[in-house]
Each structure stands twice: as structure tokens, then as C-alpha cells.
Short mmCIF file of C-alpha atoms in Angstrom, two decimals:
data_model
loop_
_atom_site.label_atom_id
_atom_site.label_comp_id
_atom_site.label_asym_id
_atom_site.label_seq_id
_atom_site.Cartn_x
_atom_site.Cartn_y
_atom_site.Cartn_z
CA UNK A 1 2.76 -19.72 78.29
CA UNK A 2 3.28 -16.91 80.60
CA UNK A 3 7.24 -17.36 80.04
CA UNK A 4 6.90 -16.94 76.56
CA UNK A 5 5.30 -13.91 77.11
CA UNK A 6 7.60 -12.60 78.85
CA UNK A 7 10.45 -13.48 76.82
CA UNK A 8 8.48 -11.76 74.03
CA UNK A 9 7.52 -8.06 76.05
CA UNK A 10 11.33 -8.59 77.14
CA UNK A 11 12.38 -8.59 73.03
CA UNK A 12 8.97 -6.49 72.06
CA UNK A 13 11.62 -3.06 71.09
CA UNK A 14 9.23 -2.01 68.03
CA UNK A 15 6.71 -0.84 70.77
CA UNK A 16 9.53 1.69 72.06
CA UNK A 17 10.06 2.52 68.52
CA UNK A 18 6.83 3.20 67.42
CA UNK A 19 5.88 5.47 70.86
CA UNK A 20 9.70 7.53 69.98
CA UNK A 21 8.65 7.92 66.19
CA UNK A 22 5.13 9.51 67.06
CA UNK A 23 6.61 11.83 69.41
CA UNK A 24 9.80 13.11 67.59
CA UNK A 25 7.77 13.26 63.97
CA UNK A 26 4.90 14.86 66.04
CA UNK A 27 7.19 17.58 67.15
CA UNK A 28 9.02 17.89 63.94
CA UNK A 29 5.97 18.24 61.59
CA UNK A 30 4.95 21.24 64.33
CA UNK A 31 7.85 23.33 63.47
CA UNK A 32 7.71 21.98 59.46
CA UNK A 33 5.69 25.13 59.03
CA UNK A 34 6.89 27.96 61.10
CA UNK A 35 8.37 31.03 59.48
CA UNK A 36 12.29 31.46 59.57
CA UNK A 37 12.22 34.73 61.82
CA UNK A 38 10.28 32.82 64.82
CA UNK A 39 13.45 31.80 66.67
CA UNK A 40 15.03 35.41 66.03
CA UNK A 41 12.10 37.09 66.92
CA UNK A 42 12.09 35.09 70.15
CA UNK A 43 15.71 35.99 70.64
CA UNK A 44 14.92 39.79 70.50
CA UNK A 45 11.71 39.58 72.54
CA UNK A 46 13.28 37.92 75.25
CA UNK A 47 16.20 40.57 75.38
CA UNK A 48 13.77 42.95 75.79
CA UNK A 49 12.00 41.61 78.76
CA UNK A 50 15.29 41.14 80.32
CA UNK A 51 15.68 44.23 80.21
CA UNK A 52 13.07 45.17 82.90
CA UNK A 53 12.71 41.65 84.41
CA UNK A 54 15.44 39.16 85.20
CA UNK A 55 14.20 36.16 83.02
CA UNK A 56 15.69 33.04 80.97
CA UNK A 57 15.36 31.72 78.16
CA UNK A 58 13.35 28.96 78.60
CA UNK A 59 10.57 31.22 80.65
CA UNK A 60 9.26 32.96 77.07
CA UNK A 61 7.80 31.00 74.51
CA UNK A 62 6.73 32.07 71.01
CA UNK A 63 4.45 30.16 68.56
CA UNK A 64 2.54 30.59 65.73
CA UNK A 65 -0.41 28.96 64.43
CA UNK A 66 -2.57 29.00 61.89
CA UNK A 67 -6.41 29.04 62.20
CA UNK A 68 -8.04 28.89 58.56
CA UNK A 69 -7.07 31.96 57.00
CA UNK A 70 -5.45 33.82 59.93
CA UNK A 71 -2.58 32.86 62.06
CA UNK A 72 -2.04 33.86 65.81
CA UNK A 73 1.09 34.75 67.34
CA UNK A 74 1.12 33.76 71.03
CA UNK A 75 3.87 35.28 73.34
CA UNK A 76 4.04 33.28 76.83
CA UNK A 77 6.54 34.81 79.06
CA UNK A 78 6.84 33.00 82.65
CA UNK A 79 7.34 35.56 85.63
CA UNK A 80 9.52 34.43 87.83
CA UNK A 81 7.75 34.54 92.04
CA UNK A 82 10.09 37.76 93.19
CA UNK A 83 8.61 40.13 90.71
CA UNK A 84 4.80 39.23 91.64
CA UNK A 85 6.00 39.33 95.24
CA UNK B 1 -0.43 13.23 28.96
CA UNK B 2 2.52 11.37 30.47
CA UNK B 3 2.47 10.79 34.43
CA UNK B 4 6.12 11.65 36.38
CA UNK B 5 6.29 9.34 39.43
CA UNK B 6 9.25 9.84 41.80
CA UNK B 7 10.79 7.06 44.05
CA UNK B 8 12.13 9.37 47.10
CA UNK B 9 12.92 8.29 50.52
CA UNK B 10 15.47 11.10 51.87
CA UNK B 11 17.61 7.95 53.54
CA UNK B 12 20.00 5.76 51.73
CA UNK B 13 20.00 2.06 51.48
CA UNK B 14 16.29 1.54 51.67
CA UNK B 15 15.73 0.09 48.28
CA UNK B 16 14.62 3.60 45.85
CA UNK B 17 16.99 2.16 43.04
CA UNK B 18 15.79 -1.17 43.57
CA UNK B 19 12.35 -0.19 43.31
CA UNK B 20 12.77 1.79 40.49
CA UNK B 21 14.34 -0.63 38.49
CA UNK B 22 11.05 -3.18 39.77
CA UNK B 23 8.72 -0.76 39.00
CA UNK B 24 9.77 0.50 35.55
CA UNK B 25 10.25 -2.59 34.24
CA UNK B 26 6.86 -4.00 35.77
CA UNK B 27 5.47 -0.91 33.91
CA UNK B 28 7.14 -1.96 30.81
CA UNK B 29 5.89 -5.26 30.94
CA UNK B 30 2.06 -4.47 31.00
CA UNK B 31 2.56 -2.37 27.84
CA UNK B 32 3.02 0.65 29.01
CA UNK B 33 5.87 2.63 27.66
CA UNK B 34 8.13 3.56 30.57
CA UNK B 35 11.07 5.82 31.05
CA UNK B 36 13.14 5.54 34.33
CA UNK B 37 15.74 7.97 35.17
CA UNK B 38 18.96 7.90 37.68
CA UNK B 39 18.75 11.23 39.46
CA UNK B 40 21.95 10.40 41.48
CA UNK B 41 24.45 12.59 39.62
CA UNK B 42 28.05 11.52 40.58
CA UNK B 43 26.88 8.35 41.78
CA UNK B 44 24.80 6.31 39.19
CA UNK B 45 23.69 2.88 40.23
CA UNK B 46 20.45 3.02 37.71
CA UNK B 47 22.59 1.24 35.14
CA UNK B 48 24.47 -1.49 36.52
CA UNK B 49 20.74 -2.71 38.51
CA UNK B 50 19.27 -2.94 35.26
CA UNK B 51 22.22 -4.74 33.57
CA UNK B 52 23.34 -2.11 31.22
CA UNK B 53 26.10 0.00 32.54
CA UNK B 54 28.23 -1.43 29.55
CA UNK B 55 25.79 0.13 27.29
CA UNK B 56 26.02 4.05 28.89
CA UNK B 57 27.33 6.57 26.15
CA UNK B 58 25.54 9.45 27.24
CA UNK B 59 23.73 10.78 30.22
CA UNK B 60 21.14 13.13 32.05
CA UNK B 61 23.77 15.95 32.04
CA UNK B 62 25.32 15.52 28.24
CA UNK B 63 21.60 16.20 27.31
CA UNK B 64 21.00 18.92 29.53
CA UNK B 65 24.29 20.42 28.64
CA UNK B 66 22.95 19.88 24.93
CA UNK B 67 26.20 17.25 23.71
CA UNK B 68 23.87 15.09 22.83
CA UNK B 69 19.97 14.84 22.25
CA UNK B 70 17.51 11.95 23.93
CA UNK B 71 17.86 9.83 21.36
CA UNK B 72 21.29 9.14 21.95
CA UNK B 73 21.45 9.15 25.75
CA UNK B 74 18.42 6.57 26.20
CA UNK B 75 19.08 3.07 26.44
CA UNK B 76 16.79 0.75 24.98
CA UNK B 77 15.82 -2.23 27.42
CA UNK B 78 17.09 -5.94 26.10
CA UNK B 79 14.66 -7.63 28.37
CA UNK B 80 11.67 -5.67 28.46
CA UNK B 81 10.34 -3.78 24.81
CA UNK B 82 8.45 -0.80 26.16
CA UNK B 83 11.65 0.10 28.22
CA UNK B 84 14.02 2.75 28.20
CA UNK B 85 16.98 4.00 30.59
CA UNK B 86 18.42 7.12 31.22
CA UNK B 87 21.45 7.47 33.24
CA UNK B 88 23.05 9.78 34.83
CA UNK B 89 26.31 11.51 35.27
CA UNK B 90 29.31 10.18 36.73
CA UNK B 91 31.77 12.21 36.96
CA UNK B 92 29.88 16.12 36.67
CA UNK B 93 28.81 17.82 39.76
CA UNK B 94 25.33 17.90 40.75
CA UNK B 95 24.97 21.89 39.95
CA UNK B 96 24.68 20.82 36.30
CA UNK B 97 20.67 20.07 37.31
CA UNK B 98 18.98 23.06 36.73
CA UNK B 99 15.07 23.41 36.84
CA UNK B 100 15.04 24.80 33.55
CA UNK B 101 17.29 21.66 31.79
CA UNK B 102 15.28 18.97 33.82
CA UNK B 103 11.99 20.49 32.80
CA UNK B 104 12.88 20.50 28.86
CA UNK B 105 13.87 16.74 29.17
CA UNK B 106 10.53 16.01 31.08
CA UNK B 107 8.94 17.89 28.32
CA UNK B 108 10.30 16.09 25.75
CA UNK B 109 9.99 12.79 27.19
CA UNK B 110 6.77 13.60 27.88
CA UNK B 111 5.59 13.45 24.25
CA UNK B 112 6.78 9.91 23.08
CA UNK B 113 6.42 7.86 27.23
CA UNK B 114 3.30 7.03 29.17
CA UNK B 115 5.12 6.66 32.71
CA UNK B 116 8.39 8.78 33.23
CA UNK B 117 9.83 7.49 36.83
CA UNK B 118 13.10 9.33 38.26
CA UNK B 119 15.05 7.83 40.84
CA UNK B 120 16.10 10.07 43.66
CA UNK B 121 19.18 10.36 45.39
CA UNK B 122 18.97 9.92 49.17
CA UNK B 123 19.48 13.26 50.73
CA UNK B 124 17.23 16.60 50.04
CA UNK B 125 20.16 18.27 47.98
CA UNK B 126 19.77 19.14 44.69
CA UNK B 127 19.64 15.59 42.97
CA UNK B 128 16.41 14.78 45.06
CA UNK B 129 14.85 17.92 44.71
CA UNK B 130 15.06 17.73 41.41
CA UNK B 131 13.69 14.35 41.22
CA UNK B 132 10.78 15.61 42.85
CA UNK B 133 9.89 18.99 41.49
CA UNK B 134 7.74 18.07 38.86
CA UNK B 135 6.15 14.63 40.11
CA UNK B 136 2.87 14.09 39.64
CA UNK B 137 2.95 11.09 42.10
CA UNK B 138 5.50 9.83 44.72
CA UNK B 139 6.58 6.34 45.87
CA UNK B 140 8.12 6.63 48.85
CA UNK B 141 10.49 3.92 50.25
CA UNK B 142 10.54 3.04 53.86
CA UNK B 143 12.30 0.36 55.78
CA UNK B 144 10.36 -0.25 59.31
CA UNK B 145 13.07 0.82 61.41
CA UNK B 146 12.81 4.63 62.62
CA UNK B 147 15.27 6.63 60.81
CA UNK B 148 14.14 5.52 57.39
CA UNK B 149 10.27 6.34 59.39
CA UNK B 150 11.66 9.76 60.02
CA UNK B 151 13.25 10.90 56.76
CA UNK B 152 10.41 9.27 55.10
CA UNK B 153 8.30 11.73 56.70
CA UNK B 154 10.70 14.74 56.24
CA UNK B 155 10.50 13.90 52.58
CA UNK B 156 6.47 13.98 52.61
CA UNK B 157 6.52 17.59 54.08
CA UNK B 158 9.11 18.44 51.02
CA UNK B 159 6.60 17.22 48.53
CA UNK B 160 4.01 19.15 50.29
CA UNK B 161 6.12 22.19 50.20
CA UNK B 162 8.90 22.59 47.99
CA UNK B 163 7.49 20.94 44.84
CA UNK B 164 6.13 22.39 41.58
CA UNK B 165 2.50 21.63 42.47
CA UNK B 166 2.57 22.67 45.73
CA UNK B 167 4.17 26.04 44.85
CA UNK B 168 1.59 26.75 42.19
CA UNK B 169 -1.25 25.79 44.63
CA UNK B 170 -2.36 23.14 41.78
CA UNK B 171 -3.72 19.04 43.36
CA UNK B 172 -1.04 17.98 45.74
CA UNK B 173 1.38 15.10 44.62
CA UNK B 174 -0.06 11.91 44.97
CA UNK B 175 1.53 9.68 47.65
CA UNK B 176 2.59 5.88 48.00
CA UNK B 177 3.81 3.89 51.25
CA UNK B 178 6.16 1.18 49.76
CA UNK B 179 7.40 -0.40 53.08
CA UNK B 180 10.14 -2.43 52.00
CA UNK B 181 12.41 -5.52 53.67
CA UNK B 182 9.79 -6.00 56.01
CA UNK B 183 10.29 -9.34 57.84
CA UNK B 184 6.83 -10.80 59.18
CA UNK B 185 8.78 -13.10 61.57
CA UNK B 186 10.52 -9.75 63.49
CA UNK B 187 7.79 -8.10 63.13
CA UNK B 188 5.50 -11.05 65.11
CA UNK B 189 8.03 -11.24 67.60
CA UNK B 190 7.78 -7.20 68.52
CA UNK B 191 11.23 -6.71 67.37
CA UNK B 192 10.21 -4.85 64.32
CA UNK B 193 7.69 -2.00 63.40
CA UNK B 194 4.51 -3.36 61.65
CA UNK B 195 3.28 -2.15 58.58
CA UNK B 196 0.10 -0.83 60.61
CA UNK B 197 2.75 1.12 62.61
CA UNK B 198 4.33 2.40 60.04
CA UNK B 199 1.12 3.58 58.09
CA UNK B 200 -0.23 5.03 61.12
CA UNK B 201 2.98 7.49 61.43
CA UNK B 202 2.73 8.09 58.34
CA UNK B 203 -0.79 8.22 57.27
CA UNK B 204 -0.27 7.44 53.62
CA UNK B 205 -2.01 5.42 51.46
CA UNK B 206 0.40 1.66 51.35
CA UNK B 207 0.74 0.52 47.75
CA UNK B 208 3.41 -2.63 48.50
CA UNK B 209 4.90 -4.50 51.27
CA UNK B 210 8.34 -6.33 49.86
CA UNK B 211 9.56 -8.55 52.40
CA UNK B 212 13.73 -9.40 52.98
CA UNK B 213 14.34 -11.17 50.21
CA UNK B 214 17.69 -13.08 49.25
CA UNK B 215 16.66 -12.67 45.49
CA UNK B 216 17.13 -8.93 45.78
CA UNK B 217 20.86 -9.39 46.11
CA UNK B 218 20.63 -12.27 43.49
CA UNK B 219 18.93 -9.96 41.11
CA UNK B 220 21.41 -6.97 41.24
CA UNK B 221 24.35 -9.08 41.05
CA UNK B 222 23.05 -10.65 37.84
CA UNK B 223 21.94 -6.90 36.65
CA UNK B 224 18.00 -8.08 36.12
CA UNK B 225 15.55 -6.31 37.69
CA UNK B 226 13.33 -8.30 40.67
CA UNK B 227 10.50 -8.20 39.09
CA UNK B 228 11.65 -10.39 36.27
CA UNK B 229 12.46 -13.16 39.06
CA UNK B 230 8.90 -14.57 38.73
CA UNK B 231 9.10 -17.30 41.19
CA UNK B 232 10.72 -14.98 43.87
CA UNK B 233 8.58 -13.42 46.78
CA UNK B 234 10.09 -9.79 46.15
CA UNK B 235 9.38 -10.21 42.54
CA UNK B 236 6.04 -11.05 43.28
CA UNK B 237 5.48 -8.30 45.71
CA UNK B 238 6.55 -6.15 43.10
CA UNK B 239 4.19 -6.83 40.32
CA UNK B 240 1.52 -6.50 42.93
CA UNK B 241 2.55 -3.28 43.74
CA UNK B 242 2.52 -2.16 40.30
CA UNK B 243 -0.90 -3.90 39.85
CA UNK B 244 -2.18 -1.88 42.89
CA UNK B 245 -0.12 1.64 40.97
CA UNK B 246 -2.62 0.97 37.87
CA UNK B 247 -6.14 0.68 40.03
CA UNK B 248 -5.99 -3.31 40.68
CA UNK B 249 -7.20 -4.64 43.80
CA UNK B 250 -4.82 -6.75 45.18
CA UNK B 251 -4.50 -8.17 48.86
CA UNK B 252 -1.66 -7.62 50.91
CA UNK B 253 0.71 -10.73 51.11
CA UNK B 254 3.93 -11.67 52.19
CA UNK B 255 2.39 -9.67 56.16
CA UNK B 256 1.82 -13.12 57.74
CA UNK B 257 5.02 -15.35 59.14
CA UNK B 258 4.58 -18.62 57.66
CA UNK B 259 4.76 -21.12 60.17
CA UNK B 260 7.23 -23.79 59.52
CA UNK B 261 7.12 -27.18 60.08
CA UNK B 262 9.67 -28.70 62.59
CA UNK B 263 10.92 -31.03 59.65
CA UNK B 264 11.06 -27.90 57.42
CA UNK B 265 12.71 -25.53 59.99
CA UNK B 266 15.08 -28.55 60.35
CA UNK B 267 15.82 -29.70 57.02
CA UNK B 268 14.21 -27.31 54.63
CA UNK B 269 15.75 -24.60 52.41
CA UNK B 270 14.56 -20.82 53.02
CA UNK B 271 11.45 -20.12 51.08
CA UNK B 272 13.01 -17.72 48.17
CA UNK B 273 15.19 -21.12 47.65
CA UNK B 274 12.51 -23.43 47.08
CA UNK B 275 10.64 -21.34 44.76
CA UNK B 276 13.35 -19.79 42.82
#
């Protein structure tokens, strides 16, 4: 018995494709609905910032989501430890 | 008031024409008077899965372009009496769909048929879009294997979006998981997605599960539609997905491996074999 079970979790590669289907189509139907401008507007906020603050791109992060009939715009810029110090 | 159904699945190869061809002519059969159209401009396969592609004088596009008129371009069934085919182009370029010359033929065929069903292109150009604009339902086509998962989910955010009804706000598009060449045996085994998987990623309502079947290749070499293979397990799957279309409860079959005898495994034929 137990070998057959493990011949079967060894073969068992829908489980893998089910867990990478929820998280890709998870991500993808997040970003279905996002205006056009969001990356560009990201772009331009960020070369701001780095104007004053040596920063990368992966340290600001812009979303927006909607809540009923209003949508929020949230703006989280990482500061890197040298400028707090 | 006639009801526009669109068979969509954004990838290739999972079985839209197929299905189309099944579910017209299952239409057909139970009286009701059925259109199906080939939205694949440039590369119509409509005809030659129904057995008529001998028959093709004029298409989608002729009509549109106004060279000929309905009449003309749609091909009366042999098989089936409430049937009729429209094909499409094959040699024009896609641009010749506009909104404004699909919606007039719509129109029209909207007066005289009960079910009008276009068959998408794979893709999310023009053809499909097309195909989709004006639905009023959608079958969508998905293999359990995860890029036919993924487009078919791509294509449900279209419909919510990008469609006619969704653009004028009006009842969204009514959607159908058809999960097709699903093999129960794989699937038991954990090599292939489930049909619970697949409806859970999905979260649409399942109207059909049509298992691999050898008389699906049978059936398009011979230029019959599936459906009409009575004795076949796709065929059947088919008219109980079209049962299931008009409000019948039906149970799911074909989800369960059948278990084989060791004389059978040994000796016997496959199953579409012995039946057909």
C-alpha cells in the first residue's frame, strides 16, 4: 500500500499545477483592473524621490484599489537605514 | 428574441470548433432553430467539421461587404433541419469585421433564429472580440492543463470588460465551464487537474465535462458533428451539455475512471470501440 502511494505523490504533478494556477491567475486578475498610467505614474514618482533620497526601484510601490464607490491610491516608498540614521 | 452564445477560449486546440459544431447541431436537433457562425476569418474550419466545405459560396465577409445577402451565404444543414451554417472568409483579412457589419448580421439573423452561436478564433484579436461583443451567454472551453486554465480566465475578464453588455452597464454575460478532453484515469492518478480544480480557479458555473474521446477525431474526419455519434461517450457528453444549456438537470458523467477488468484491460477494446 504505502508504495503505491508513493509512486502516486511521486506522479501527483496536477497538485503543483493547481497551487501555480491560483497564484499566477491570482496575481493577474489583480492588475486586470488597474488604470494604464499606474506603471508611468510609478516611474515618475520614483524619479522624484530619487531625487532627494538614493532609492530603487523596487523600494516604492504604487497600487490602487477600489473600495465601493471610491478608490485609494497607496504610495509605499521603503527608506533605505542611512537616511533614518 | 434570439439568444447569441459565444464559444471562446483565448487558446487554440482546445475543442471551440468542435464544440460549436456539437452544440449547434444538438440545438438543432431539439427543435430549436440554430445558426452557428465561423468567426475565424482567414482560417475557417466551421465548414469542413460540419461536412460542408464543398457547399461554401459565400461567407461572413461577402455579406458584410454587401456581395451577397444571408440568404445566399447560409448553408442549410443535410443532417439536421433546424440548421444553418455560416462561414467565414478565407482568404480576406480580419479588418473586414467591423462592429457595425457584425451587428447588422446579428440583427438580421436575429429575426428568423432562436439560438445564434459564433465560434471564436483563439487569440483576443479582432476575430474573437468580435465573436464576443454582443453575446448574451458564453461557453468557454478549457482543457485541464494550465495554459488553457489561464487564457480561459483572461478571456472571462474580457467578457467582463470589453463586451457590449459590460460597456453599457446592462446584466453581465452569462458564463459556462465546458472542461473538455478530460481523462478520469489521469486525473485519479494526480497527473491531471480535476474538474473541481478547475472550477475552483475559475469559479464558473460547469455546464459539460467531455472526456478524450477517439470519436472526436472519427467525427471530423467523416465531417459529422459528435453529437450525431449517439453511441459515443463525447457525443453523449454533448447532448448532456446541451440538455443542461436549456434548464435540464442532468448528472455529471464520464468524472469516474471505470475500473477495468483484468480480462478486459487484457483483451478488451477501448470503451468508445465497444459502443460505437
Amino acid at each position: 500500500m504505502s508504495i503505491f502511494n508513493y509512486l502516486r505523490k511521486r506522479n501527483a504533478t496536477a497538485q503543483v499545477a493547481k497551487e501555480r494556477l491560483q497564484i499566477i491567475i491570482s496575481h493577474e486578475r489583480s492588475q486586470r483592473n488597474t488604470p494604464d498610467y499606474l506603471p508611468k505614474l510609478q516611474e515618475e514618482i520614483l524619479a522624484v524621490i530619487a531625487k532627494y533620497i538614493p532609492i530603487s526601484h523596487d523600494q516604492v510601490s504604487v497600487h490602487l484599489e477600489r473600495m465601493g464607490d471610491s478608490a485609494v491610491l497607496e504610495l509605499n516608498v521603503t527608506m533605505p537605514d542611512e537616511v533614518l540614521a | 428574441m434570439a439568444k447569441i452564445i459565444v464559444v471562446t477560449s483565448g487558446k487554440g486546440g482546445v475543442g471551440k470548433t468542435t464544440s460549436s459544431a456539437a452544440i449547434s447541431s444538438g440545438l438543432a436537433l431539439r427543435g430549436h432553430k440554430t445558426v452557428v457562425i465561423d468567426f475565424d476569418i482567414g482560417l475557417r474550419n466551421l465548414d469542413i467539421i460540419m461536412g460542408c466545405e464543398r457547399r461554401v459560396v459565400y461567407d461572413f465577409i461577402n455579406v458584410i461587404n454587401g456581395e451577397a445577402n444571408l440568404k445566399q451565404a447560409l448553408i442549410k444543414d443535410k443532417r439536421i433541419p433546424e440548421l444553418y451554417i455560416l462561414p467565414a472568409s478565407q482568404t480576406r483579412d480580419k479588418d473586414a469585421l467591423t462592429i457595425e457589419g457584425v451587428e447588422g448580421i446579428l440583427d438580421e439573423l436575429a429575426k428568423d433564429f432562436e439560438y445564434i452561436i459564433c465560434d471564436s478564433p483563439a487569440g483576443i484579436e479582432t476575430g474573437a472580440l468580435m465573436s464576443m461583443y454582443f453575446a448574451d451567454e458564453a461557453i468557454v472551453v478549457t482543457n485541464p492543463e494550465v495554459s488553457s486554465v489561464r487564457d480561459s480566465d483572461r478571456i472571462l475578464g474580457i467578457l467582463a470588460s470589453k463586451t457590449k453588455r459590460a460597456i453599457e452597464g446592462r446584466a453581465p454575460i452569462k458564463e459556462h465551464l465546458l472542461l473538455t478532453r478530460y481523462d478520469p484515469e489521469r486525473v485519479e492518478k494526480g497527473e491531471m487537474l480535476s474538474v473541481q480544480d478547475v472550477k475552483e480557479i475559475l469559479a464558473i458555473p460547469l455546464i459539460g465535462i467531455i472526456p478524450e474521446s477517439k470519436a472526436v477525431l472519427k467525427a471530423s474526419n467523416t465531417g459529422t458533428p459528435v453529437i450525431l455519434d449517439e453511441h459515443s461517450d463525447a457525443g453523449l457528453a454533448y447532448q448532456d451539455a446541451v440538455a443542461r444549456f436549456l434548464g435540464e438537470e442532468k448528472p455529471m458523467r464520464f468524472v469516474h475512471n471505470e475500473r477495468k477488468g483484468l480480462l478486459r484491460r487484457l483483451f478488451g477494446k477501448n470503451r468508445e470501440d465497444v459502443l460505437a
